[in-house]
Amino acid sequence: YVADVGQNQMWSADNYITKRGRFLTTGGQGTMGYSIPAAIGAKLSDENRQVVAV
């Protein structure tokens, strides 16, 4: 699960339950456009897992 910056990042962090190491976010709310390349990297690291970018 990958979240970009902004309110969707805050909502995802508060409401989406994930296993450890399964939620990718910038954490600092400073990098717009983070979710797409992060989702691509997550998919390349494990092609059998579903990746969602918000």
mmCIF file of the C-alpha atoms, coordinates in Angstrom:
data_MODEL
# 
_entry.id   MODEL 
# 
loop_
_atom_site.group_PDB 
_atom_site.id 
_atom_site.type_symbol 
_atom_site.label_atom_id 
_atom_site.label_alt_id 
_atom_site.label_comp_id 
_atom_site.label_asym_id 
_atom_site.label_entity_id 
_atom_site.label_seq_id 
_atom_site.pdbx_PDB_ins_code 
_atom_site.Cartn_x 
_atom_site.Cartn_y 
_atom_site.Cartn_z 
_atom_site.occupancy 
_atom_site.B_iso_or_equiv 
_atom_site.pdbx_formal_charge 
_atom_site.auth_seq_id 
_atom_site.auth_comp_id 
_atom_site.auth_asym_id 
_atom_site.auth_atom_id 
_atom_site.pdbx_PDB_model_num 
ATOM 1  C CA . TYR A 1 1  ? 0.000  0.000   0.000  1.00 0.00 ? 1  TYR A CA 1 
ATOM 2  C CA . VAL A 1 2  ? 1.550  3.298   -1.123 1.00 0.00 ? 2  VAL A CA 1 
ATOM 3  C CA . ALA A 1 3  ? 0.277  6.760   -0.203 1.00 0.00 ? 3  ALA A CA 1 
ATOM 4  C CA . ASP A 1 4  ? 1.286  10.063  -1.740 1.00 0.00 ? 4  ASP A CA 1 
ATOM 5  C CA . VAL A 1 5  ? 1.389  13.286  0.293  1.00 0.00 ? 5  VAL A CA 1 
ATOM 6  C CA . GLY A 1 6  ? -1.568 15.206  1.682  1.00 0.00 ? 6  GLY A CA 1 
ATOM 7  C CA . GLN A 1 7  ? -4.808 14.271  3.384  1.00 0.00 ? 7  GLN A CA 1 
ATOM 8  C CA . ASN A 1 8  ? -4.903 10.854  1.708  1.00 0.00 ? 8  ASN A CA 1 
ATOM 9  C CA . GLN A 1 9  ? -1.606 10.076  3.449  1.00 0.00 ? 9  GLN A CA 1 
ATOM 10 C CA . MET A 1 10 ? -3.014 11.061  6.844  1.00 0.00 ? 10 MET A CA 1 
ATOM 11 C CA . TRP A 1 11 ? -6.234 9.119   6.251  1.00 0.00 ? 11 TRP A CA 1 
ATOM 12 C CA . SER A 1 12 ? -4.313 6.043   5.121  1.00 0.00 ? 12 SER A CA 1 
ATOM 13 C CA . ALA A 1 13 ? -2.015 6.134   8.138  1.00 0.00 ? 13 ALA A CA 1 
ATOM 14 C CA . ASP A 1 14 ? -4.982 6.433   10.519 1.00 0.00 ? 14 ASP A CA 1 
ATOM 15 C CA . ASN A 1 15 ? -7.441 4.044   8.888  1.00 0.00 ? 15 ASN A CA 1 
ATOM 16 C CA . TYR A 1 16 ? -5.672 1.417   6.807  1.00 0.00 ? 16 TYR A CA 1 
ATOM 17 C CA . ILE A 1 17 ? -4.392 -1.595  8.749  1.00 0.00 ? 17 ILE A CA 1 
ATOM 18 C CA . THR A 1 18 ? -1.277 -3.142  7.239  1.00 0.00 ? 18 THR A CA 1 
ATOM 19 C CA . LYS A 1 19 ? 1.361  -5.628  8.225  1.00 0.00 ? 19 LYS A CA 1 
ATOM 20 C CA . ARG A 1 20 ? 4.757  -4.292  9.203  1.00 0.00 ? 20 ARG A CA 1 
ATOM 21 C CA . GLY A 1 21 ? 6.703  -3.124  6.162  1.00 0.00 ? 21 GLY A CA 1 
ATOM 22 C CA . ARG A 1 22 ? 3.684  -3.059  3.834  1.00 0.00 ? 22 ARG A CA 1 
ATOM 23 C CA . PHE A 1 23 ? 2.844  0.675   3.943  1.00 0.00 ? 23 PHE A CA 1 
ATOM 24 C CA . LEU A 1 24 ? 5.111  2.985   1.944  1.00 0.00 ? 24 LEU A CA 1 
ATOM 25 C CA . THR A 1 25 ? 4.893  6.739   2.421  1.00 0.00 ? 25 THR A CA 1 
ATOM 26 C CA . THR A 1 26 ? 7.277  9.685   2.457  1.00 0.00 ? 26 THR A CA 1 
ATOM 27 C CA . GLY A 1 27 ? 6.437  10.441  6.078  1.00 0.00 ? 27 GLY A CA 1 
ATOM 28 C CA . GLY A 1 28 ? 7.341  14.101  5.756  1.00 0.00 ? 28 GLY A CA 1 
ATOM 29 C CA . GLN A 1 29 ? 4.561  15.269  3.457  1.00 0.00 ? 29 GLN A CA 1 
ATOM 30 C CA . GLY A 1 30 ? 7.086  16.929  1.216  1.00 0.00 ? 30 GLY A CA 1 
ATOM 31 C CA . THR A 1 31 ? 7.433  14.813  -1.904 1.00 0.00 ? 31 THR A CA 1 
ATOM 32 C CA . MET A 1 32 ? 4.594  15.196  -4.386 1.00 0.00 ? 32 MET A CA 1 
ATOM 33 C CA . GLY A 1 33 ? 4.448  12.386  -6.927 1.00 0.00 ? 33 GLY A CA 1 
ATOM 34 C CA . TYR A 1 34 ? 6.034  9.816   -4.615 1.00 0.00 ? 34 TYR A CA 1 
ATOM 35 C CA . SER A 1 35 ? 3.340  7.145   -4.861 1.00 0.00 ? 35 SER A CA 1 
ATOM 36 C CA . ILE A 1 36 ? 3.720  6.129   -8.518 1.00 0.00 ? 36 ILE A CA 1 
ATOM 37 C CA . PRO A 1 37 ? 7.479  5.411   -8.517 1.00 0.00 ? 37 PRO A CA 1 
ATOM 38 C CA . ALA A 1 38 ? 7.173  3.832   -5.053 1.00 0.00 ? 38 ALA A CA 1 
ATOM 39 C CA . ALA A 1 39 ? 4.371  1.565   -6.293 1.00 0.00 ? 39 ALA A CA 1 
ATOM 40 C CA . ILE A 1 40 ? 6.447  0.573   -9.319 1.00 0.00 ? 40 ILE A CA 1 
ATOM 41 C CA . GLY A 1 41 ? 9.378  -0.267  -7.043 1.00 0.00 ? 41 GLY A CA 1 
ATOM 42 C CA . ALA A 1 42 ? 7.146  -2.266  -4.708 1.00 0.00 ? 42 ALA A CA 1 
ATOM 43 C CA . LYS A 1 43 ? 5.742  -4.248  -7.632 1.00 0.00 ? 43 LYS A CA 1 
ATOM 44 C CA . LEU A 1 44 ? 9.198  -4.915  -9.051 1.00 0.00 ? 44 LEU A CA 1 
ATOM 45 C CA . SER A 1 45 ? 10.370 -6.196  -5.665 1.00 0.00 ? 45 SER A CA 1 
ATOM 46 C CA . ASP A 1 46 ? 7.539  -8.773  -5.515 1.00 0.00 ? 46 ASP A CA 1 
ATOM 47 C CA . GLU A 1 47 ? 5.574  -9.251  -8.721 1.00 0.00 ? 47 GLU A CA 1 
ATOM 48 C CA . ASN A 1 48 ? 3.102  -11.652 -7.075 1.00 0.00 ? 48 ASN A CA 1 
ATOM 49 C CA . ARG A 1 49 ? 1.750  -9.089  -4.586 1.00 0.00 ? 49 ARG A CA 1 
ATOM 50 C CA . GLN A 1 50 ? -0.966 -6.550  -5.279 1.00 0.00 ? 50 GLN A CA 1 
ATOM 51 C CA . VAL A 1 51 ? 0.194  -2.930  -5.029 1.00 0.00 ? 51 VAL A CA 1 
ATOM 52 C CA . VAL A 1 52 ? -2.211 -0.030  -4.449 1.00 0.00 ? 52 VAL A CA 1 
ATOM 53 C CA . ALA A 1 53 ? -1.167 3.621   -4.877 1.00 0.00 ? 53 ALA A CA 1 
ATOM 54 C CA . VAL A 1 54 ? -3.377 6.325   -3.371 1.00 0.00 ? 54 VAL A CA 1 
# 
